[in-house]
């Protein structure tokens, strides 16, 4: 699965993708693909743990279960998808095509589904 994850993500490194990661809710990295332009702070545990909190709060808006959150800052955009019990995080340049990365995120949801199913069976 690690090779498939990296192959899926590496196609987008030239389209502005800087980091793609699959982590647990505590920020422990399970799978990761990084561009040479990325710095290590982009994979710090604070990013997925903050998503877990924000996602929980967003679900309280009575709009049903929240599936993703997109944040755009000056230099970067962060696309995070809920793949309970995991989080998929994509960090890209702010000028990159967000829709392209949402499609990548959906592809990664499918790719990591067997891992999610296995973990959920163990619980």
Tab-separated table of N, CA, C and O in Angstrom:
chain	number	residue	atom	x	y	z
A	1	UNK	N	0.827	-1.195	0.000
A	1	UNK	CA	0.000	0.000	0.000
A	1	UNK	C	0.870	1.257	0.000
A	1	UNK	O	0.486	2.260	-0.580
A	2	UNK	N	2.030	1.184	0.637
A	2	UNK	CA	2.922	2.342	0.693
A	2	UNK	C	3.343	2.775	-0.711
A	2	UNK	O	3.325	3.964	-1.039
A	3	UNK	N	3.693	1.793	-1.549
A	3	UNK	CA	4.113	2.091	-2.923
A	3	UNK	C	2.957	2.684	-3.719
A	3	UNK	O	3.140	3.664	-4.449
A	4	UNK	N	1.762	2.128	-3.564
A	4	UNK	CA	0.593	2.641	-4.280
A	4	UNK	C	0.266	4.065	-3.840
A	4	UNK	O	-0.094	4.909	-4.669
A	5	UNK	N	0.391	4.343	-2.547
A	5	UNK	CA	0.138	5.676	-2.023
A	5	UNK	C	1.120	6.670	-2.637
A	5	UNK	O	0.732	7.730	-3.121
A	6	UNK	N	2.387	6.293	-2.625
A	6	UNK	CA	3.410	7.189	-3.177
A	6	UNK	C	3.229	7.391	-4.675
A	6	UNK	O	3.377	8.505	-5.180
A	7	UNK	N	2.883	6.342	-5.409
A	7	UNK	CA	2.662	6.471	-6.852
A	7	UNK	C	1.479	7.387	-7.147
A	7	UNK	O	1.549	8.233	-8.036
A	8	UNK	N	0.406	7.223	-6.398
A	8	UNK	CA	-0.779	8.063	-6.604
A	8	UNK	C	-0.464	9.521	-6.346
A	8	UNK	O	-0.890	10.400	-7.097
A	9	UNK	N	0.303	9.787	-5.303
A	9	UNK	CA	0.599	11.176	-4.922
A	9	UNK	C	1.688	11.806	-5.772
A	9	UNK	O	1.608	12.998	-6.100
A	10	UNK	N	2.692	11.038	-6.130
A	10	UNK	CA	3.834	11.616	-6.853
A	10	UNK	C	3.434	12.192	-8.205
A	10	UNK	O	4.090	13.097	-8.712
A	11	UNK	N	2.329	11.726	-8.774
A	11	UNK	CA	1.845	12.291	-10.049
A	11	UNK	C	1.482	13.763	-9.899
A	11	UNK	O	1.446	14.502	-10.875
A	12	UNK	N	1.175	14.203	-8.679
A	12	UNK	CA	0.688	15.557	-8.439
A	12	UNK	C	1.752	16.503	-7.879
A	12	UNK	O	1.463	17.669	-7.624
A	13	UNK	N	2.968	16.003	-7.697
A	13	UNK	CA	4.027	16.843	-7.133
A	13	UNK	C	4.359	18.015	-8.042
A	13	UNK	O	4.774	19.065	-7.576
A	14	UNK	N	4.158	17.846	-9.345
A	14	UNK	CA	4.441	18.932	-10.288
A	14	UNK	C	3.226	19.835	-10.501
A	14	UNK	O	3.290	20.792	-11.261
A	15	UNK	N	2.133	19.527	-9.829
A	15	UNK	CA	0.926	20.343	-9.919
A	15	UNK	C	0.716	21.161	-8.652
A	15	UNK	O	-0.367	21.699	-8.440
A	16	UNK	N	1.730	21.232	-7.803
A	16	UNK	CA	1.646	22.047	-6.601
A	16	UNK	C	1.498	21.281	-5.305
A	16	UNK	O	1.507	21.880	-4.226
A	17	UNK	N	1.380	19.944	-5.375
A	17	UNK	CA	1.291	19.154	-4.147
A	17	UNK	C	2.643	19.163	-3.434
A	17	UNK	O	3.682	18.941	-4.049
A	18	UNK	N	2.625	19.451	-2.154
A	18	UNK	CA	3.855	19.464	-1.367
A	18	UNK	C	3.954	18.251	-0.450
A	18	UNK	O	5.007	17.637	-0.337
A	19	UNK	N	2.836	17.897	0.206
A	19	UNK	CA	2.824	16.772	1.139
A	19	UNK	C	1.480	16.070	1.055
A	19	UNK	O	0.434	16.717	0.987
A	20	UNK	N	1.518	14.759	1.089
A	20	UNK	CA	0.324	13.942	1.260
A	20	UNK	C	0.636	12.972	2.382
A	20	UNK	O	1.708	12.364	2.401
A	21	UNK	N	-0.283	12.853	3.332
A	21	UNK	CA	-0.027	11.928	4.440
A	21	UNK	C	-1.313	11.280	4.922
A	21	UNK	O	-2.395	11.837	4.789
A	22	UNK	N	-1.148	10.104	5.460
A	22	UNK	CA	-2.213	9.390	6.155
A	22	UNK	C	-1.730	9.241	7.585
A	22	UNK	O	-0.649	8.698	7.822
A	23	UNK	N	-2.501	9.781	8.523
A	23	UNK	CA	-2.116	9.734	9.923
A	23	UNK	C	-3.284	9.227	10.759
A	23	UNK	O	-4.419	9.193	10.296
A	24	UNK	N	-2.967	8.870	12.006
A	24	UNK	CA	-4.068	8.605	12.926
A	24	UNK	C	-4.480	9.937	13.537
A	24	UNK	O	-3.919	10.982	13.215
A	25	UNK	N	-5.459	9.935	14.410
A	25	UNK	CA	-5.990	11.183	14.979
A	25	UNK	C	-5.015	11.882	15.919
A	25	UNK	O	-5.189	13.053	16.233
A	26	UNK	N	-3.960	11.161	16.327
A	26	UNK	CA	-2.930	11.763	17.177
A	26	UNK	C	-1.777	12.325	16.356
A	26	UNK	O	-0.812	12.841	16.908
A	27	UNK	N	-1.849	12.187	15.039
A	27	UNK	CA	-0.813	12.736	14.168
A	27	UNK	C	0.317	11.784	13.847
A	27	UNK	O	1.302	12.175	13.229
A	28	UNK	N	0.195	10.514	14.244
A	28	UNK	CA	1.231	9.531	13.929
A	28	UNK	C	1.137	9.194	12.446
A	28	UNK	O	0.091	8.779	11.948
A	29	UNK	N	2.245	9.389	11.738
A	29	UNK	CA	2.268	9.187	10.288
A	29	UNK	C	2.283	7.698	9.958
A	29	UNK	O	3.125	6.954	10.452
A	30	UNK	N	1.364	7.302	9.084
A	30	UNK	CA	1.300	5.920	8.623
A	30	UNK	C	1.841	5.825	7.202
A	30	UNK	O	2.631	4.945	6.896
A	31	UNK	N	1.426	6.751	6.338
A	31	UNK	CA	1.922	6.840	4.965
A	31	UNK	C	2.226	8.295	4.659
A	31	UNK	O	1.527	9.192	5.124
A	32	UNK	N	3.272	8.524	3.841
A	32	UNK	CA	3.659	9.902	3.550
A	32	UNK	C	4.339	9.972	2.190
A	32	UNK	O	5.091	9.084	1.815
A	33	UNK	N	4.065	11.058	1.463
A	33	UNK	CA	4.756	11.378	0.220
A	33	UNK	C	5.061	12.874	0.276
A	33	UNK	O	4.158	13.673	0.513
A	34	UNK	N	6.325	13.250	0.074
A	34	UNK	CA	6.725	14.655	0.181
A	34	UNK	C	7.473	15.122	-1.046
A	34	UNK	O	8.286	14.395	-1.598
A	35	UNK	N	7.202	16.353	-1.427
A	35	UNK	CA	7.933	17.017	-2.493
A	35	UNK	C	9.274	17.497	-1.943
A	35	UNK	O	9.427	17.686	-0.732
A	36	UNK	N	10.225	17.722	-2.829
A	36	UNK	CA	11.512	18.283	-2.404
A	36	UNK	C	11.342	19.704	-1.881
A	36	UNK	O	12.148	20.191	-1.101
A	37	UNK	N	10.270	20.391	-2.291
A	37	UNK	CA	10.007	21.771	-1.855
A	37	UNK	C	9.387	21.838	-0.462
A	37	UNK	O	9.326	22.907	0.130
A	38	UNK	N	8.893	20.722	0.037
A	38	UNK	CA	8.212	20.704	1.336
A	38	UNK	C	9.226	20.745	2.476
A	38	UNK	O	10.363	20.314	2.332
A	39	UNK	N	8.775	21.293	3.612
A	39	UNK	CA	9.626	21.227	4.798
A	39	UNK	C	8.958	20.341	5.842
A	39	UNK	O	7.761	20.096	5.785
A	40	UNK	N	9.738	19.867	6.770
A	40	UNK	CA	9.265	18.888	7.753
A	40	UNK	C	8.113	19.411	8.620
A	40	UNK	O	7.319	18.630	9.124
A	41	UNK	N	8.008	20.722	8.792
A	41	UNK	CA	6.931	21.262	9.623
A	41	UNK	C	5.554	20.981	9.019
A	41	UNK	O	4.548	21.036	9.714
A	42	UNK	N	5.521	20.649	7.732
A	42	UNK	CA	4.246	20.361	7.067
A	42	UNK	C	3.675	19.006	7.447
A	42	UNK	O	2.534	18.695	7.095
A	43	UNK	N	4.447	18.189	8.147
A	43	UNK	CA	3.957	16.875	8.583
A	43	UNK	C	3.946	16.761	10.109
A	43	UNK	O	3.882	15.677	10.651
A	44	UNK	N	3.964	17.900	10.779
A	44	UNK	CA	3.917	17.863	12.237
A	44	UNK	C	2.539	17.396	12.707
A	44	UNK	O	1.530	17.666	12.052
A	45	UNK	N	2.478	16.734	13.849
A	45	UNK	CA	1.213	16.172	14.343
A	45	UNK	C	0.117	17.196	14.617
A	45	UNK	O	-1.055	16.836	14.658
A	46	UNK	N	0.453	18.462	14.766
A	46	UNK	CA	-0.563	19.463	15.097
A	46	UNK	C	-1.602	19.610	13.981
A	46	UNK	O	-2.769	19.891	14.251
A	47	UNK	N	-1.218	19.400	12.732
A	47	UNK	CA	-2.148	19.588	11.613
A	47	UNK	C	-3.283	18.558	11.661
A	47	UNK	O	-4.453	18.937	11.671
A	48	UNK	N	-3.006	17.254	11.717
A	48	UNK	CA	-4.138	16.318	11.771
A	48	UNK	C	-4.909	16.348	13.088
A	48	UNK	O	-6.121	16.130	13.105
A	49	UNK	N	-4.242	16.638	14.196
A	49	UNK	CA	-4.975	16.677	15.462
A	49	UNK	C	-5.916	17.876	15.505
A	49	UNK	O	-7.022	17.776	16.042
A	50	UNK	N	-5.514	18.985	14.911
A	50	UNK	CA	-6.400	20.149	14.828
A	50	UNK	C	-7.600	19.828	13.946
A	50	UNK	O	-8.725	20.227	14.242
A	51	UNK	N	-7.373	19.085	12.862
A	51	UNK	CA	-8.474	18.671	11.997
A	51	UNK	C	-9.475	17.818	12.776
A	51	UNK	O	-10.687	17.996	12.643
A	52	UNK	N	-8.979	16.900	13.580
A	52	UNK	CA	-9.872	16.026	14.345
A	52	UNK	C	-10.800	16.855	15.231
A	52	UNK	O	-12.003	16.593	15.315
A	53	UNK	N	-10.260	17.892	15.859
A	53	UNK	CA	-11.069	18.756	16.728
A	53	UNK	C	-12.053	19.581	15.886
A	53	UNK	O	-13.243	19.656	16.197
A	54	UNK	N	-11.546	20.209	14.813
A	54	UNK	CA	-12.412	21.036	13.961
A	54	UNK	C	-13.503	20.195	13.303
A	54	UNK	O	-14.655	20.632	13.196
A	55	UNK	N	-13.158	19.003	12.885
A	55	UNK	CA	-14.126	18.120	12.247
A	55	UNK	C	-15.223	17.725	13.234
A	55	UNK	O	-16.403	17.702	12.878
A	56	UNK	N	-14.849	17.468	14.458
A	56	UNK	CA	-15.816	17.136	15.498
A	56	UNK	C	-16.763	18.315	15.743
A	56	UNK	O	-17.976	18.147	15.844
A	57	UNK	N	-16.221	19.513	15.825
A	57	UNK	CA	-17.049	20.696	16.050
A	57	UNK	C	-17.958	20.972	14.859
A	57	UNK	O	-19.119	21.329	15.028
A	58	UNK	N	-17.443	20.808	13.650
A	58	UNK	CA	-18.247	21.050	12.445
A	58	UNK	C	-19.426	20.079	12.372
A	58	UNK	O	-20.504	20.443	11.902
A	59	UNK	N	-19.218	18.865	12.851
A	59	UNK	CA	-20.307	17.886	12.802
A	59	UNK	C	-21.452	18.261	13.745
A	59	UNK	O	-22.567	17.769	13.590
A	60	UNK	N	-21.199	19.151	14.678
A	60	UNK	CA	-22.235	19.593	15.611
A	60	UNK	C	-23.140	20.672	15.009
A	60	UNK	O	-24.068	21.122	15.656
A	61	UNK	N	-22.885	21.070	13.784
A	61	UNK	CA	-23.694	22.093	13.121
A	61	UNK	C	-24.978	21.523	12.540
A	61	UNK	O	-25.666	22.203	11.797
A	62	UNK	N	-25.281	20.298	12.856
A	62	UNK	CA	-26.459	19.567	12.378
A	62	UNK	C	-26.513	19.457	10.852
A	62	UNK	O	-27.591	19.389	10.281
A	63	UNK	N	-25.378	19.459	10.229
A	63	UNK	CA	-25.300	19.262	8.783
A	63	UNK	C	-24.856	17.845	8.456
A	63	UNK	O	-24.351	17.582	7.381
A	64	UNK	N	-24.984	16.956	9.408
A	64	UNK	CA	-24.554	15.562	9.318
A	64	UNK	C	-23.034	15.471	9.412
A	64	UNK	O	-22.354	16.434	9.740
A	65	UNK	N	-22.514	14.310	9.086
A	65	UNK	CA	-21.083	14.036	9.239
A	65	UNK	C	-20.259	14.836	8.238
A	65	UNK	O	-20.544	14.839	7.041
A	66	UNK	N	-19.242	15.514	8.732
A	66	UNK	CA	-18.340	16.294	7.896
A	66	UNK	C	-17.319	15.346	7.262
A	66	UNK	O	-16.722	14.532	7.950
A	67	UNK	N	-17.100	15.469	5.954
A	67	UNK	CA	-16.188	14.570	5.250
A	67	UNK	C	-14.814	15.185	5.005
A	67	UNK	O	-13.822	14.478	4.945
A	68	UNK	N	-14.778	16.505	4.831
A	68	UNK	CA	-13.491	17.149	4.530
A	68	UNK	C	-13.521	18.610	4.959
A	68	UNK	O	-14.587	19.196	5.123
A	69	UNK	N	-12.321	19.145	5.124
A	69	UNK	CA	-12.146	20.566	5.429
A	69	UNK	C	-11.028	21.082	4.533
A	69	UNK	O	-9.975	20.451	4.417
A	70	UNK	N	-11.263	22.224	3.903
A	70	UNK	CA	-10.252	22.865	3.055
A	70	UNK	C	-9.912	24.205	3.686
A	70	UNK	O	-10.798	25.014	3.958
A	71	UNK	N	-8.630	24.440	3.907
A	71	UNK	CA	-8.153	25.707	4.456
A	71	UNK	C	-7.163	26.304	3.460
A	71	UNK	O	-6.268	25.607	2.985
A	72	UNK	N	-7.331	27.585	3.150
A	72	UNK	CA	-6.416	28.250	2.231
A	72	UNK	C	-5.774	29.417	2.966
A	72	UNK	O	-6.467	30.273	3.520
A	73	UNK	N	-4.458	29.432	2.973
A	73	UNK	CA	-3.693	30.495	3.618
A	73	UNK	C	-2.940	31.262	2.532
A	73	UNK	O	-3.155	31.039	1.349
A	74	UNK	N	-2.037	32.148	2.937
A	74	UNK	CA	-1.283	32.931	1.958
A	74	UNK	C	-0.466	32.065	1.011
A	74	UNK	O	-0.517	32.241	-0.199
A	75	UNK	N	0.302	31.131	1.554
A	75	UNK	CA	1.205	30.334	0.730
A	75	UNK	C	0.701	28.927	0.440
A	75	UNK	O	1.132	28.310	-0.517
A	76	UNK	N	-0.181	28.398	1.292
A	76	UNK	CA	-0.549	26.993	1.192
A	76	UNK	C	-2.052	26.784	1.291
A	76	UNK	O	-2.772	27.612	1.821
A	77	UNK	N	-2.481	25.653	0.789
A	77	UNK	CA	-3.830	25.178	1.047
A	77	UNK	C	-3.698	23.793	1.679
A	77	UNK	O	-2.794	23.036	1.351
A	78	UNK	N	-4.585	23.522	2.609
A	78	UNK	CA	-4.576	22.237	3.297
A	78	UNK	C	-5.935	21.600	3.082
A	78	UNK	O	-6.969	22.184	3.409
A	79	UNK	N	-5.922	20.417	2.516
A	79	UNK	CA	-7.134	19.659	2.264
A	79	UNK	C	-7.065	18.426	3.153
A	79	UNK	O	-6.110	17.653	3.070
A	80	UNK	N	-8.061	18.269	4.013
A	80	UNK	CA	-8.064	17.147	4.935
A	80	UNK	C	-9.358	16.371	4.790
A	80	UNK	O	-10.435	16.955	4.721
A	81	UNK	N	-9.226	15.064	4.722
A	81	UNK	CA	-10.373	14.188	4.547
A	81	UNK	C	-10.453	13.205	5.701
A	81	UNK	O	-9.432	12.645	6.116
A	82	UNK	N	-11.665	12.999	6.173
A	82	UNK	CA	-11.898	12.069	7.268
A	82	UNK	C	-11.970	10.652	6.713
A	82	UNK	O	-12.794	10.351	5.859
A	83	UNK	N	-11.090	9.801	7.179
A	83	UNK	CA	-11.053	8.389	6.799
A	83	UNK	C	-10.951	7.602	8.102
A	83	UNK	O	-9.980	6.918	8.365
A	84	UNK	N	-11.962	7.801	8.976
A	84	UNK	CA	-11.941	7.261	10.334
A	84	UNK	C	-11.504	5.795	10.347
A	84	UNK	O	-11.997	5.006	9.552
A	85	UNK	N	-10.535	5.479	11.171
A	85	UNK	CA	-9.923	6.253	12.242
A	85	UNK	C	-8.699	7.064	11.801
A	85	UNK	O	-7.895	7.477	12.626
A	86	UNK	N	-8.548	7.284	10.514
A	86	UNK	CA	-7.386	8.003	9.984
A	86	UNK	C	-7.792	9.348	9.382
A	86	UNK	O	-8.963	9.619	9.179
A	87	UNK	N	-6.773	10.153	9.070
A	87	UNK	CA	-6.964	11.449	8.429
A	87	UNK	C	-6.020	11.528	7.240
A	87	UNK	O	-4.815	11.251	7.387
A	88	UNK	N	-6.542	11.895	6.103
A	88	UNK	CA	-5.708	12.144	4.926
A	88	UNK	C	-5.499	13.647	4.845
A	88	UNK	O	-6.465	14.411	4.851
A	89	UNK	N	-4.245	14.073	4.793
A	89	UNK	CA	-3.904	15.489	4.720
A	89	UNK	C	-3.092	15.745	3.457
A	89	UNK	O	-2.097	15.064	3.205
A	90	UNK	N	-3.524	16.721	2.685
A	90	UNK	CA	-2.805	17.161	1.488
A	90	UNK	C	-2.436	18.622	1.687
A	90	UNK	O	-3.311	19.447	1.959
A	91	UNK	N	-1.171	18.943	1.571
A	91	UNK	CA	-0.704	20.321	1.652
A	91	UNK	C	-0.179	20.682	0.267
A	91	UNK	O	0.658	19.971	-0.292
A	92	UNK	N	-0.692	21.783	-0.271
A	92	UNK	CA	-0.316	22.197	-1.620
A	92	UNK	C	-0.081	23.703	-1.653
A	92	UNK	O	-0.430	24.419	-0.712
A	93	UNK	N	0.494	24.168	-2.748
A	93	UNK	CA	0.674	25.604	-2.941
A	93	UNK	C	-0.713	26.244	-3.029
A	93	UNK	O	-1.651	25.635	-3.551
A	94	UNK	N	-0.851	27.453	-2.517
A	94	UNK	CA	-2.175	28.094	-2.469
A	94	UNK	C	-2.760	28.344	-3.863
A	94	UNK	O	-3.972	28.386	-4.028
A	95	UNK	N	-1.904	28.475	-4.858
A	95	UNK	CA	-2.385	28.757	-6.216
A	95	UNK	C	-2.736	27.486	-6.996
A	95	UNK	O	-3.230	27.571	-8.120
A	96	UNK	N	-2.515	26.326	-6.410
A	96	UNK	CA	-2.774	25.067	-7.103
A	96	UNK	C	-4.275	24.800	-7.207
A	96	UNK	O	-5.081	25.395	-6.501
A	97	UNK	N	-4.638	23.880	-8.068
A	97	UNK	CA	-6.028	23.540	-8.350
A	97	UNK	C	-6.608	22.684	-7.219
A	97	UNK	O	-6.308	21.498	-7.108
A	98	UNK	N	-7.471	23.266	-6.407
A	98	UNK	CA	-8.053	22.580	-5.256
A	98	UNK	C	-8.877	21.371	-5.694
A	98	UNK	O	-8.828	20.316	-5.056
A	99	UNK	N	-9.624	21.496	-6.770
A	99	UNK	CA	-10.438	20.387	-7.267
A	99	UNK	C	-9.600	19.180	-7.638
A	99	UNK	O	-9.995	18.030	-7.402
A	100	UNK	N	-8.434	19.435	-8.211
A	100	UNK	CA	-7.512	18.362	-8.561
A	100	UNK	C	-7.122	17.572	-7.318
A	100	UNK	O	-7.108	16.339	-7.323
A	101	UNK	N	-6.876	18.300	-6.225
A	101	UNK	CA	-6.452	17.634	-4.993
A	101	UNK	C	-7.621	16.984	-4.259
A	101	UNK	O	-7.439	15.997	-3.552
A	102	UNK	N	-8.823	17.498	-4.442
A	102	UNK	CA	-10.000	16.802	-3.898
A	102	UNK	C	-10.162	15.463	-4.605
A	102	UNK	O	-10.485	14.447	-3.973
A	103	UNK	N	-9.918	15.447	-5.910
A	103	UNK	CA	-9.976	14.182	-6.655
A	103	UNK	C	-8.902	13.221	-6.159
A	103	UNK	O	-9.166	12.026	-6.002
A	104	UNK	N	-7.697	13.739	-5.927
A	104	UNK	CA	-6.632	12.899	-5.370
A	104	UNK	C	-7.056	12.372	-4.004
A	104	UNK	O	-6.858	11.195	-3.696
A	105	UNK	N	-7.634	13.225	-3.182
A	105	UNK	CA	-8.088	12.801	-1.861
A	105	UNK	C	-9.098	11.677	-1.947
A	105	UNK	O	-9.015	10.695	-1.195
A	106	UNK	N	-10.035	11.778	-2.877
A	106	UNK	CA	-11.014	10.711	-3.060
A	106	UNK	C	-10.361	9.417	-3.534
A	106	UNK	O	-10.752	8.321	-3.123
A	107	UNK	N	-9.352	9.543	-4.376
A	107	UNK	CA	-8.586	8.368	-4.821
A	107	UNK	C	-7.869	7.721	-3.633
A	107	UNK	O	-7.846	6.491	-3.494
A	108	UNK	N	-7.305	8.553	-2.747
A	108	UNK	CA	-6.606	8.030	-1.575
A	108	UNK	C	-7.578	7.402	-0.573
A	108	UNK	O	-7.218	6.448	0.124
A	109	UNK	N	-8.807	7.924	-0.508
A	109	UNK	CA	-9.826	7.304	0.343
A	109	UNK	C	-10.072	5.864	-0.100
A	109	UNK	O	-10.153	4.949	0.735
A	110	UNK	N	-10.191	5.667	-1.404
A	110	UNK	CA	-10.408	4.314	-1.936
A	110	UNK	C	-9.190	3.423	-1.717
A	110	UNK	O	-9.321	2.257	-1.364
A	111	UNK	N	-8.015	3.988	-1.937
A	111	UNK	CA	-6.774	3.230	-1.793
A	111	UNK	C	-6.562	2.732	-0.367
A	111	UNK	O	-6.117	1.611	-0.147
A	112	UNK	N	-6.903	3.572	0.610
A	112	UNK	CA	-6.649	3.221	2.010
A	112	UNK	C	-7.824	2.506	2.675
A	112	UNK	O	-7.719	2.104	3.837
A	113	UNK	N	-8.925	2.321	1.963
A	113	UNK	CA	-10.104	1.672	2.534
A	113	UNK	C	-9.812	0.285	3.103
A	113	UNK	O	-10.289	-0.043	4.196
A	114	UNK	N	-9.011	-0.574	2.440
A	114	UNK	CA	-8.714	-1.881	3.039
A	114	UNK	C	-8.016	-1.773	4.406
A	114	UNK	O	-8.309	-2.553	5.313
A	115	UNK	N	-7.144	-0.796	4.556
A	115	UNK	CA	-6.472	-0.587	5.838
A	115	UNK	C	-7.475	-0.146	6.901
A	115	UNK	O	-7.466	-0.646	8.029
A	116	UNK	N	-8.364	0.748	6.533
A	116	UNK	CA	-9.405	1.223	7.449
A	116	UNK	C	-10.303	0.068	7.876
A	116	UNK	O	-10.595	-0.102	9.063
A	117	UNK	N	-10.720	-0.743	6.904
A	117	UNK	CA	-11.581	-1.881	7.213
A	117	UNK	C	-10.889	-2.856	8.170
A	117	UNK	O	-11.502	-3.356	9.111
A	118	UNK	N	-9.601	-3.106	7.940
A	118	UNK	CA	-8.852	-4.016	8.796
A	118	UNK	C	-8.766	-3.480	10.235
A	118	UNK	O	-8.984	-4.210	11.193
A	119	UNK	N	-8.472	-2.191	10.370
A	119	UNK	CA	-8.366	-1.587	11.703
A	119	UNK	C	-9.720	-1.590	12.403
A	119	UNK	O	-9.808	-1.894	13.594
A	120	UNK	N	-10.775	-1.282	11.670
A	120	UNK	CA	-12.113	-1.259	12.267
A	120	UNK	C	-12.574	-2.658	12.681
A	120	UNK	O	-13.315	-2.795	13.648
A	121	UNK	N	-12.142	-3.699	11.969
A	121	UNK	CA	-12.476	-5.072	12.351
A	121	UNK	C	-11.800	-5.466	13.668
A	121	UNK	O	-12.349	-6.219	14.446
A	122	UNK	N	-10.586	-4.925	13.886
A	122	UNK	CA	-9.830	-5.239	15.091
A	122	UNK	C	-10.411	-4.568	16.322
A	122	UNK	O	-10.190	-5.000	17.434
A	123	UNK	N	-11.121	-3.464	16.101
A	123	UNK	CA	-11.651	-2.680	17.241
A	123	UNK	C	-12.860	-3.315	17.867
A	123	UNK	O	-13.536	-4.115	17.426
